[in-house]
């Protein structure tokens, strides 16, 4: 199993939209490196769903890859903002994978992610990384999930001691 990070602007398509739709093609990726990463994805891989260009940006949920890469139909639709007139149906330029929600997470903003030691080498935190799809390690995935789970737990109540 591999692990990925998928960025989406919540105003365009947020984690709640994925939950509502139950599964969705990850469309509109128009960067060759990100496209190549999608071509490496396998059914069953897991991904962090990250809200980008938000105030603040951060981790929103876990998604799973439910269908491997296939041509992104929006590249052929002149009415789509993702239309690519240079893409040929006989040799499509752009792909998408189909994702489904696995679990909504307590939101972890980027500033908090920067403080997690396991994420020191994560591509998410590298300056200049504008990719919307990229691999992360299992340790990075688990660190983000653990941070969200820690935020989502109610504060511990002091134990009551009884007198005998």
CSV table of N, CA and C in Angstrom, one decimal:
chain,number,residue,atom,x,y,z
A,1,UNK,N,0.8,-1.2,0.0
A,1,UNK,CA,0.0,0.0,0.0
A,1,UNK,C,0.9,1.2,0.0
A,2,UNK,N,0.5,2.3,-0.8
A,2,UNK,CA,1.2,3.5,-0.8
A,2,UNK,C,0.3,4.6,-0.2
A,3,UNK,N,0.9,5.7,0.2
A,3,UNK,CA,0.2,6.8,0.8
A,3,UNK,C,0.4,8.1,0.0
A,4,UNK,N,-0.6,8.9,0.0
A,4,UNK,CA,-0.6,10.1,-0.9
A,4,UNK,C,-1.2,11.3,-0.1
A,5,UNK,N,-0.9,12.5,-0.6
A,5,UNK,CA,-1.6,13.7,-0.2
A,5,UNK,C,-2.3,14.3,-1.4
A,6,UNK,N,-3.6,14.6,-1.2
A,6,UNK,CA,-4.4,15.2,-2.3
A,6,UNK,C,-4.9,16.5,-1.8
A,7,UNK,N,-4.5,17.6,-2.6
A,7,UNK,CA,-4.9,18.9,-2.2
A,7,UNK,C,-6.1,19.4,-3.0
A,8,UNK,N,-7.1,20.0,-2.3
A,8,UNK,CA,-8.2,20.6,-3.0
A,8,UNK,C,-8.7,21.8,-2.3
A,9,UNK,N,-9.1,22.8,-3.0
A,9,UNK,CA,-9.6,24.0,-2.4
A,9,UNK,C,-11.1,23.7,-1.9
A,10,UNK,N,-11.3,23.9,-0.6
A,10,UNK,CA,-12.6,23.5,-0.1
A,10,UNK,C,-13.8,24.3,-0.7
A,11,UNK,N,-13.6,25.5,-1.3
A,11,UNK,CA,-14.7,26.2,-1.9
A,11,UNK,C,-15.0,25.5,-3.2
A,12,UNK,N,-14.1,24.8,-3.9
A,12,UNK,CA,-14.3,24.1,-5.1
A,12,UNK,C,-14.8,22.7,-4.8
A,13,UNK,N,-14.1,22.0,-4.0
A,13,UNK,CA,-14.4,20.6,-3.6
A,13,UNK,C,-13.7,20.2,-2.3
A,14,UNK,N,-14.5,20.2,-1.3
A,14,UNK,CA,-13.9,19.9,0.0
A,14,UNK,C,-14.2,18.5,0.5
A,15,UNK,N,-13.7,18.1,1.6
A,15,UNK,CA,-13.9,16.7,2.1
A,15,UNK,C,-15.4,16.4,2.3
A,16,UNK,N,-16.2,17.4,2.8
A,16,UNK,CA,-17.6,17.1,2.9
A,16,UNK,C,-18.3,16.8,1.6
A,17,UNK,N,-17.8,17.4,0.5
A,17,UNK,CA,-18.3,17.1,-0.8
A,17,UNK,C,-18.0,15.7,-1.2
A,18,UNK,N,-16.8,15.2,-0.9
A,18,UNK,CA,-16.5,13.8,-1.2
A,18,UNK,C,-17.4,12.9,-0.4
A,19,UNK,N,-17.7,13.2,0.9
A,19,UNK,CA,-18.5,12.4,1.7
A,19,UNK,C,-19.9,12.3,1.1
A,20,UNK,N,-20.4,13.5,0.7
A,20,UNK,CA,-21.8,13.6,0.1
A,20,UNK,C,-21.8,12.8,-1.2
A,21,UNK,N,-20.8,12.9,-2.1
A,21,UNK,CA,-20.8,12.2,-3.4
A,21,UNK,C,-20.4,10.7,-3.3
A,22,UNK,N,-19.8,10.3,-2.2
A,22,UNK,CA,-19.4,8.9,-2.0
A,22,UNK,C,-18.2,8.5,-2.7
A,23,UNK,N,-18.0,9.0,-3.9
A,23,UNK,CA,-16.8,8.7,-4.7
A,23,UNK,C,-16.7,9.8,-5.8
A,24,UNK,N,-15.5,10.1,-6.2
A,24,UNK,CA,-15.3,11.2,-7.2
A,24,UNK,C,-14.0,11.0,-8.0
A,25,UNK,N,-14.1,11.4,-9.2
A,25,UNK,CA,-12.8,11.4,-10.0
A,25,UNK,C,-12.0,12.6,-9.6
A,26,UNK,N,-10.7,12.4,-9.4
A,26,UNK,CA,-9.9,13.6,-8.9
A,26,UNK,C,-9.5,14.3,-10.2
A,27,UNK,N,-10.3,15.2,-10.7
A,27,UNK,CA,-10.1,15.8,-12.0
A,27,UNK,C,-9.3,17.1,-11.9
A,28,UNK,N,-9.0,17.6,-13.1
A,28,UNK,CA,-8.4,18.9,-13.2
A,28,UNK,C,-6.9,19.0,-12.9
A,29,UNK,N,-6.2,17.8,-12.7
A,29,UNK,CA,-4.8,17.9,-12.4
A,29,UNK,C,-4.1,18.1,-13.7
A,30,UNK,N,-3.4,19.3,-13.8
A,30,UNK,CA,-2.7,19.7,-15.1
A,30,UNK,C,-1.2,19.9,-14.8
A,31,UNK,N,-0.6,19.1,-14.1
A,31,UNK,CA,0.8,19.1,-13.9
A,31,UNK,C,1.3,17.7,-14.1
A,32,UNK,N,2.3,17.6,-15.0
A,32,UNK,CA,2.8,16.3,-15.4
A,32,UNK,C,3.3,15.4,-14.2
A,33,UNK,N,4.0,16.0,-13.3
A,33,UNK,CA,4.5,15.2,-12.2
A,33,UNK,C,3.4,14.7,-11.3
A,34,UNK,N,2.4,15.5,-11.0
A,34,UNK,CA,1.2,15.1,-10.3
A,34,UNK,C,0.4,14.0,-11.0
A,35,UNK,N,0.3,14.2,-12.4
A,35,UNK,CA,-0.4,13.2,-13.2
A,35,UNK,C,0.4,11.9,-13.1
A,36,UNK,N,1.7,11.9,-13.2
A,36,UNK,CA,2.5,10.7,-13.1
A,36,UNK,C,2.3,10.0,-11.7
A,37,UNK,N,2.2,10.8,-10.7
A,37,UNK,CA,2.0,10.2,-9.4
A,37,UNK,C,0.6,9.5,-9.4
A,38,UNK,N,-0.4,10.1,-10.0
A,38,UNK,CA,-1.7,9.4,-10.0
A,38,UNK,C,-1.6,8.1,-10.8
A,39,UNK,N,-0.8,8.1,-11.8
A,39,UNK,CA,-0.6,6.8,-12.6
A,39,UNK,C,0.0,5.7,-11.7
A,40,UNK,N,0.7,6.1,-10.7
A,40,UNK,CA,1.3,5.1,-9.8
A,40,UNK,C,0.3,4.6,-8.7
A,41,UNK,N,-0.8,5.3,-8.5
A,41,UNK,CA,-1.7,4.9,-7.4
A,41,UNK,C,-2.3,3.6,-7.7
A,42,UNK,N,-2.6,2.8,-6.7
A,42,UNK,CA,-3.2,1.5,-6.8
A,42,UNK,C,-4.5,1.5,-6.0
A,43,UNK,N,-5.4,0.7,-6.4
A,43,UNK,CA,-6.7,0.5,-5.6
A,43,UNK,C,-6.3,0.1,-4.2
A,44,UNK,N,-6.9,0.8,-3.2
A,44,UNK,CA,-6.6,0.5,-1.8
A,44,UNK,C,-5.6,1.4,-1.2
A,45,UNK,N,-4.9,2.2,-2.0
A,45,UNK,CA,-4.0,3.2,-1.4
A,45,UNK,C,-4.8,4.2,-0.6
A,46,UNK,N,-4.1,4.8,0.4
A,46,UNK,CA,-4.8,5.7,1.2
A,46,UNK,C,-4.2,7.1,1.0
A,47,UNK,N,-5.0,8.1,1.2
A,47,UNK,CA,-4.6,9.5,1.0
A,47,UNK,C,-5.1,10.4,2.1
A,48,UNK,N,-4.3,11.4,2.4
A,48,UNK,CA,-4.7,12.5,3.3
A,48,UNK,C,-5.4,13.5,2.3
A,49,UNK,N,-6.6,13.9,2.7
A,49,UNK,CA,-7.3,15.0,1.9
A,49,UNK,C,-7.0,16.3,2.6
A,50,UNK,N,-6.4,17.2,1.9
A,50,UNK,CA,-5.9,18.4,2.4
A,50,UNK,C,-6.6,19.6,1.8
A,51,UNK,N,-7.1,20.5,2.6
A,51,UNK,CA,-7.7,21.7,2.1
A,51,UNK,C,-6.7,22.8,1.9
A,52,UNK,N,-6.5,23.1,0.6
A,52,UNK,CA,-5.5,24.1,0.3
A,52,UNK,C,-6.2,25.5,0.0
A,53,UNK,N,-5.4,26.5,-0.1
A,53,UNK,CA,-5.9,27.9,-0.4
A,53,UNK,C,-7.1,28.2,0.5
A,54,UNK,N,-7.0,27.8,1.7
A,54,UNK,CA,-8.1,28.0,2.7
A,54,UNK,C,-7.4,28.8,3.8
A,55,UNK,N,-8.2,29.4,4.6
A,55,UNK,CA,-7.7,30.2,5.8
A,55,UNK,C,-8.2,29.5,7.1
A,56,UNK,N,-7.4,28.7,7.7
A,56,UNK,CA,-6.1,28.2,7.3
A,56,UNK,C,-6.2,27.0,6.4
A,57,UNK,N,-5.1,26.6,5.7
A,57,UNK,CA,-5.1,25.3,5.0
A,57,UNK,C,-4.8,24.2,6.0
A,58,UNK,N,-5.2,23.0,5.7
A,58,UNK,CA,-4.9,21.9,6.6
A,58,UNK,C,-5.5,20.6,6.3
A,59,UNK,N,-5.2,19.6,7.1
A,59,UNK,CA,-5.7,18.2,6.9
A,59,UNK,C,-7.2,18.2,7.3
A,60,UNK,N,-8.0,17.5,6.4
A,60,UNK,CA,-9.5,17.5,6.6
A,60,UNK,C,-10.0,16.0,6.7
A,61,UNK,N,-9.3,15.1,6.1
A,61,UNK,CA,-9.9,13.7,6.1
A,61,UNK,C,-8.9,12.7,5.5
A,62,UNK,N,-9.4,11.5,5.5
A,62,UNK,CA,-8.7,10.4,4.8
A,62,UNK,C,-9.6,9.9,3.7
A,63,UNK,N,-8.9,9.7,2.5
A,63,UNK,CA,-9.6,9.1,1.3
A,63,UNK,C,-8.9,7.9,0.9
A,64,UNK,N,-9.6,7.1,0.1
A,64,UNK,CA,-8.9,5.9,-0.4
A,64,UNK,C,-9.1,5.9,-1.9
A,65,UNK,N,-8.1,5.3,-2.6
A,65,UNK,CA,-8.2,5.1,-4.0
A,65,UNK,C,-9.0,3.9,-4.3
A,66,UNK,N,-10.1,4.1,-5.1
A,66,UNK,CA,-11.0,3.0,-5.4
A,66,UNK,C,-11.0,2.6,-6.8
A,67,UNK,N,-10.3,3.4,-7.7
A,67,UNK,CA,-10.2,3.1,-9.1
A,67,UNK,C,-8.9,3.8,-9.6
A,68,UNK,N,-8.1,3.0,-10.3
A,68,UNK,CA,-6.8,3.5,-10.7
A,68,UNK,C,-7.0,4.5,-11.9
A,69,UNK,N,-5.8,5.1,-12.3
A,69,UNK,CA,-5.8,6.1,-13.3
A,69,UNK,C,-6.5,5.7,-14.6
A,70,UNK,N,-7.2,6.7,-15.1
A,70,UNK,CA,-7.9,6.6,-16.4
A,70,UNK,C,-8.0,8.0,-17.0
A,71,UNK,N,-8.3,8.2,-18.3
A,71,UNK,CA,-8.3,9.5,-18.8
A,71,UNK,C,-9.3,10.4,-18.1
A,72,UNK,N,-8.9,11.6,-17.8
A,72,UNK,CA,-9.8,12.6,-17.2
A,72,UNK,C,-10.7,13.2,-18.3
A,73,UNK,N,-12.0,12.9,-18.2
A,73,UNK,CA,-12.9,13.3,-19.3
A,73,UNK,C,-13.0,14.9,-19.4
A,74,UNK,N,-12.7,15.6,-18.4
A,74,UNK,CA,-12.8,17.1,-18.4
A,74,UNK,C,-11.8,17.7,-19.4
A,75,UNK,N,-10.7,17.0,-19.8
A,75,UNK,CA,-9.8,17.5,-20.8
A,75,UNK,C,-10.4,17.6,-22.2
A,76,UNK,N,-11.5,16.9,-22.4
A,76,UNK,CA,-12.1,16.9,-23.7
A,76,UNK,C,-13.4,17.7,-23.8
A,77,UNK,N,-13.8,18.3,-22.7
A,77,UNK,CA,-15.0,19.0,-22.6
A,77,UNK,C,-14.8,20.5,-22.8
A,78,UNK,N,-15.2,21.1,-23.9
A,78,UNK,CA,-14.9,22.5,-24.1
A,78,UNK,C,-15.6,23.4,-23.1
A,79,UNK,N,-16.6,22.9,-22.4
A,79,UNK,CA,-17.3,23.7,-21.4
A,79,UNK,C,-16.7,23.6,-20.0
A,80,UNK,N,-15.6,22.8,-19.9
A,80,UNK,CA,-15.0,22.6,-18.6
A,80,UNK,C,-13.8,23.5,-18.4
A,81,UNK,N,-13.6,24.0,-17.2
A,81,UNK,CA,-12.4,24.9,-17.0
A,81,UNK,C,-11.1,24.1,-17.1
A,82,UNK,N,-11.2,22.7,-17.1
A,82,UNK,CA,-10.1,21.9,-17.3
A,82,UNK,C,-9.9,21.4,-18.7
A,83,UNK,N,-10.6,22.0,-19.7
A,83,UNK,CA,-10.5,21.6,-21.1
A,83,UNK,C,-9.1,21.8,-21.6
A,84,UNK,N,-8.5,20.9,-22.3
A,84,UNK,CA,-7.2,21.0,-22.9
A,84,UNK,C,-7.3,20.7,-24.4
A,85,UNK,N,-7.4,21.8,-25.2
A,85,UNK,CA,-7.5,21.6,-26.7
A,85,UNK,C,-6.4,20.8,-27.3
A,86,UNK,N,-5.3,20.7,-26.7
A,86,UNK,CA,-4.1,19.9,-27.2
A,86,UNK,C,-4.2,18.4,-26.9
A,87,UNK,N,-5.1,18.0,-26.0
A,87,UNK,CA,-5.2,16.6,-25.6
A,87,UNK,C,-5.9,15.9,-26.7
A,88,UNK,N,-5.4,14.7,-27.0
A,88,UNK,CA,-6.0,13.9,-28.1
A,88,UNK,C,-6.7,12.7,-27.5
A,89,UNK,N,-8.0,12.4,-27.8
A,89,UNK,CA,-8.7,11.3,-27.2
A,89,UNK,C,-8.0,9.9,-27.5
A,90,UNK,N,-7.2,9.9,-28.6
A,90,UNK,CA,-6.4,8.6,-28.9
A,90,UNK,C,-5.2,8.5,-28.1
A,91,UNK,N,-4.7,9.6,-27.5
A,91,UNK,CA,-3.5,9.6,-26.7
A,91,UNK,C,-3.7,10.7,-25.6
A,92,UNK,N,-4.6,10.4,-24.6
A,92,UNK,CA,-5.0,11.4,-23.6
A,92,UNK,C,-3.8,11.9,-22.8
A,93,UNK,N,-3.7,13.2,-22.5
A,93,UNK,CA,-2.6,13.8,-21.8
A,93,UNK,C,-2.8,13.7,-20.3
A,94,UNK,N,-4.1,13.8,-19.8
A,94,UNK,CA,-4.4,13.9,-18.4
A,94,UNK,C,-5.2,12.7,-17.9
A,95,UNK,N,-4.9,12.3,-16.7
A,95,UNK,CA,-5.7,11.2,-16.0
A,95,UNK,C,-6.3,11.7,-14.7
A,96,UNK,N,-7.2,10.9,-14.2
A,96,UNK,CA,-7.7,11.0,-12.9
A,96,UNK,C,-7.7,9.7,-12.2
A,97,UNK,N,-7.8,9.7,-10.9
A,97,UNK,CA,-8.1,8.5,-10.2
A,97,UNK,C,-9.5,8.7,-9.5
A,98,UNK,N,-10.1,7.6,-9.1
A,98,UNK,CA,-11.4,7.8,-8.4
A,98,UNK,C,-11.1,7.6,-6.9
A,99,UNK,N,-11.6,8.5,-6.1
A,99,UNK,CA,-11.4,8.4,-4.6
A,99,UNK,C,-12.7,8.3,-3.9
A,100,UNK,N,-12.7,7.8,-2.7
A,100,UNK,CA,-13.8,7.7,-1.8
A,100,UNK,C,-13.4,8.1,-0.4
A,101,UNK,N,-14.4,8.6,0.3
A,101,UNK,CA,-14.0,9.0,1.7
A,101,UNK,C,-13.8,7.8,2.6
A,102,UNK,N,-12.9,7.9,3.5
A,102,UNK,CA,-12.7,6.9,4.5
A,102,UNK,C,-13.1,7.4,5.8
A,103,UNK,N,-12.6,8.5,6.2
A,103,UNK,CA,-12.9,9.1,7.5
A,103,UNK,C,-12.6,10.5,7.6
A,104,UNK,N,-13.6,11.3,8.1
A,104,UNK,CA,-13.3,12.7,8.3
A,104,UNK,C,-12.4,12.8,9.6
A,105,UNK,N,-11.5,13.8,9.5
A,105,UNK,CA,-10.6,14.0,10.6
A,105,UNK,C,-10.9,15.3,11.3
A,106,UNK,N,-10.5,15.5,12.5
A,106,UNK,CA,-10.5,16.8,13.2
A,106,UNK,C,-9.5,17.6,12.4
A,107,UNK,N,-9.8,18.8,12.0
A,107,UNK,CA,-9.0,19.7,11.2
A,107,UNK,C,-7.7,20.0,11.9
A,108,UNK,N,-6.6,19.8,11.1
A,108,UNK,CA,-5.3,20.2,11.6
A,108,UNK,C,-4.7,21.2,10.7
A,109,UNK,N,-4.5,22.4,11.1
A,109,UNK,CA,-4.0,23.5,10.3
A,109,UNK,C,-2.5,23.3,10.0
A,110,UNK,N,-2.1,23.9,8.9
A,110,UNK,CA,-0.7,23.8,8.4
A,110,UNK,C,0.3,24.2,9.5
A,111,UNK,N,0.0,25.3,10.2
A,111,UNK,CA,0.9,25.7,11.3
A,111,UNK,C,1.2,24.6,12.3
A,112,UNK,N,0.2,23.9,12.6
A,112,UNK,CA,0.4,22.8,13.6
A,112,UNK,C,1.1,21.6,12.9
A,113,UNK,N,0.9,21.4,11.6
A,113,UNK,CA,1.6,20.3,11.0
A,113,UNK,C,3.1,20.6,10.9
A,114,UNK,N,3.5,21.9,10.8
A,114,UNK,CA,4.9,22.2,10.8
A,114,UNK,C,5.6,21.9,12.0
A,115,UNK,N,4.9,21.7,13.1
A,115,UNK,CA,5.5,21.4,14.4
A,115,UNK,C,5.7,20.0,14.7
A,116,UNK,N,5.2,19.1,13.8
A,116,UNK,CA,5.3,17.7,14.0
A,116,UNK,C,6.6,17.1,13.4
A,117,UNK,N,7.5,16.6,14.3
A,117,UNK,CA,8.8,16.2,13.9
A,117,UNK,C,8.8,15.2,12.7
A,118,UNK,N,7.8,14.3,12.7
A,118,UNK,CA,7.8,13.2,11.6
A,118,UNK,C,7.5,13.8,10.2
A,119,UNK,N,7.1,15.1,10.2
A,119,UNK,CA,6.8,15.8,8.9
A,119,UNK,C,7.9,16.7,8.4
A,120,UNK,N,9.0,16.6,9.1
A,120,UNK,CA,10.2,17.5,8.8
A,120,UNK,C,10.6,17.4,7.3
A,121,UNK,N,10.5,16.2,6.7
A,121,UNK,CA,10.9,16.0,5.4
A,121,UNK,C,9.8,15.9,4.4
A,122,UNK,N,8.6,16.1,4.9
A,122,UNK,CA,7.4,15.9,4.0
A,122,UNK,C,7.3,16.9,2.9
A,123,UNK,N,7.0,16.5,1.7
A,123,UNK,CA,6.8,17.4,0.6
A,123,UNK,C,5.9,18.6,0.9
A,124,UNK,N,4.9,18.3,1.7
A,124,UNK,CA,3.9,19.3,2.0
A,124,UNK,C,4.5,20.6,2.6
A,125,UNK,N,5.6,20.4,3.3
A,125,UNK,CA,6.2,21.5,4.0
A,125,UNK,C,7.4,22.1,3.3
A,126,UNK,N,7.7,21.6,2.1
A,126,UNK,CA,8.8,22.1,1.3
A,126,UNK,C,8.4,23.4,0.6
A,127,UNK,N,9.2,24.4,0.7
A,127,UNK,CA,8.9,25.7,0.0
A,127,UNK,C,8.9,25.4,-1.5
A,128,UNK,N,8.0,26.0,-2.2
A,128,UNK,CA,7.9,25.8,-3.7
A,128,UNK,C,7.1,24.6,-4.2
A,129,UNK,N,6.7,23.7,-3.3
A,129,UNK,CA,5.9,22.6,-3.7
A,129,UNK,C,4.5,23.0,-3.9
A,130,UNK,N,4.1,23.1,-5.1
A,130,UNK,CA,2.7,23.5,-5.5
A,130,UNK,C,1.9,22.3,-6.0
A,131,UNK,N,2.5,21.1,-6.0
A,131,UNK,CA,1.8,19.9,-6.5
A,131,UNK,C,0.5,19.7,-5.7
A,132,UNK,N,-0.5,19.3,-6.4
A,132,UNK,CA,-1.8,19.0,-5.8
A,132,UNK,C,-1.9,17.5,-5.5
A,133,UNK,N,-1.0,16.7,-5.9
A,133,UNK,CA,-1.0,15.2,-5.7
A,133,UNK,C,0.5,14.8,-5.5
A,134,UNK,N,0.8,14.2,-4.4
A,134,UNK,CA,2.2,13.7,-4.2
A,134,UNK,C,2.2,12.6,-3.2
A,135,UNK,N,3.3,11.8,-3.2
A,135,UNK,CA,3.4,10.7,-2.2
A,135,UNK,C,3.8,11.2,-0.9
A,136,UNK,N,3.4,10.5,0.1
A,136,UNK,CA,3.9,10.7,1.5
A,136,UNK,C,4.3,9.4,2.1
A,137,UNK,N,5.1,9.4,3.1
A,137,UNK,CA,5.5,8.1,3.7
A,137,UNK,C,4.3,7.6,4.6
A,138,UNK,N,4.4,6.3,5.0
A,138,UNK,CA,3.4,5.8,6.0
A,138,UNK,C,3.6,6.5,7.3
A,139,UNK,N,4.8,6.8,7.7
A,139,UNK,CA,5.0,7.6,9.0
A,139,UNK,C,4.4,9.0,8.9
A,140,UNK,N,4.5,9.6,7.8
A,140,UNK,CA,3.9,11.0,7.6
A,140,UNK,C,2.4,10.9,7.7
A,141,UNK,N,1.9,9.9,7.0
A,141,UNK,CA,0.4,9.7,7.0
A,141,UNK,C,-0.1,9.4,8.4
A,142,UNK,N,0.6,8.5,9.1
A,142,UNK,CA,0.2,8.2,10.5
A,142,UNK,C,0.4,9.4,11.4
A,143,UNK,N,1.4,10.2,11.2
A,143,UNK,CA,1.6,11.4,12.1
A,143,UNK,C,0.5,12.4,11.9
A,144,UNK,N,0.0,12.6,10.7
A,144,UNK,CA,-1.1,13.5,10.4
A,144,UNK,C,-2.4,13.0,11.0
A,145,UNK,N,-2.6,11.7,10.9
A,145,UNK,CA,-3.8,11.1,11.4
A,145,UNK,C,-3.8,11.2,13.0
A,146,UNK,N,-2.6,10.9,13.5
A,146,UNK,CA,-2.5,10.9,15.0
A,146,UNK,C,-2.7,12.4,15.5
A,147,UNK,N,-2.2,13.4,14.8
A,147,UNK,CA,-2.5,14.8,15.2
A,147,UNK,C,-3.9,15.1,15.2
A,148,UNK,N,-4.6,14.6,14.1
A,148,UNK,CA,-6.1,14.9,14.0
A,148,UNK,C,-6.8,14.1,15.1
A,149,UNK,N,-6.5,12.9,15.4
A,149,UNK,CA,-7.1,12.1,16.4
A,149,UNK,C,-6.9,12.7,17.8
A,150,UNK,N,-5.8,13.3,18.0
A,150,UNK,CA,-5.5,13.9,19.3
A,150,UNK,C,-6.4,15.2,19.5
A,151,UNK,N,-6.6,15.9,18.4
A,151,UNK,CA,-7.4,17.1,18.5
A,151,UNK,C,-8.9,16.7,18.6
A,152,UNK,N,-9.3,15.6,18.1
A,152,UNK,CA,-10.7,15.2,18.1
A,152,UNK,C,-11.2,14.6,19.4
A,153,UNK,N,-10.2,14.3,20.3
A,153,UNK,CA,-10.6,13.7,21.6
A,153,UNK,C,-11.0,14.7,22.6
A,154,UNK,N,-12.1,14.4,23.3
A,154,UNK,CA,-12.5,15.4,24.4
A,154,UNK,C,-11.4,15.5,25.5
A,155,UNK,N,-11.3,16.6,26.1
A,155,UNK,CA,-10.2,16.7,27.2
A,155,UNK,C,-10.5,15.7,28.3
A,156,UNK,N,-9.5,15.2,28.9
A,156,UNK,CA,-9.6,14.2,30.0
A,156,UNK,C,-10.2,14.9,31.2
A,157,UNK,N,-11.1,14.2,31.8
A,157,UNK,CA,-11.7,14.7,33.0
A,157,UNK,C,-10.8,14.2,34.2
A,158,UNK,N,-10.6,15.0,35.2
A,158,UNK,CA,-9.9,14.5,36.4
A,158,UNK,C,-10.7,13.3,37.0
A,159,UNK,N,-9.9,12.3,37.4
A,159,UNK,CA,-10.6,11.2,38.1
A,159,UNK,C,-11.1,11.7,39.5
A,160,UNK,N,-12.2,11.1,39.8
A,160,UNK,CA,-12.8,11.4,41.2
A,160,UNK,C,-12.3,10.3,42.1
A,161,UNK,N,-11.9,10.8,43.2
A,161,UNK,CA,-11.5,9.8,44.2
A,161,UNK,C,-12.6,9.7,45.2
A,162,UNK,N,-12.9,8.5,45.6
A,162,UNK,CA,-14.0,8.3,46.6
A,162,UNK,C,-13.3,8.1,48.0
A,163,UNK,N,-14.0,8.5,49.0
A,163,UNK,CA,-13.5,8.2,50.4
A,163,UNK,C,-14.1,6.9,50.8
A,164,UNK,N,-13.3,6.2,51.6
A,164,UNK,CA,-13.8,4.9,52.1
A,164,UNK,C,-14.3,5.1,53.5
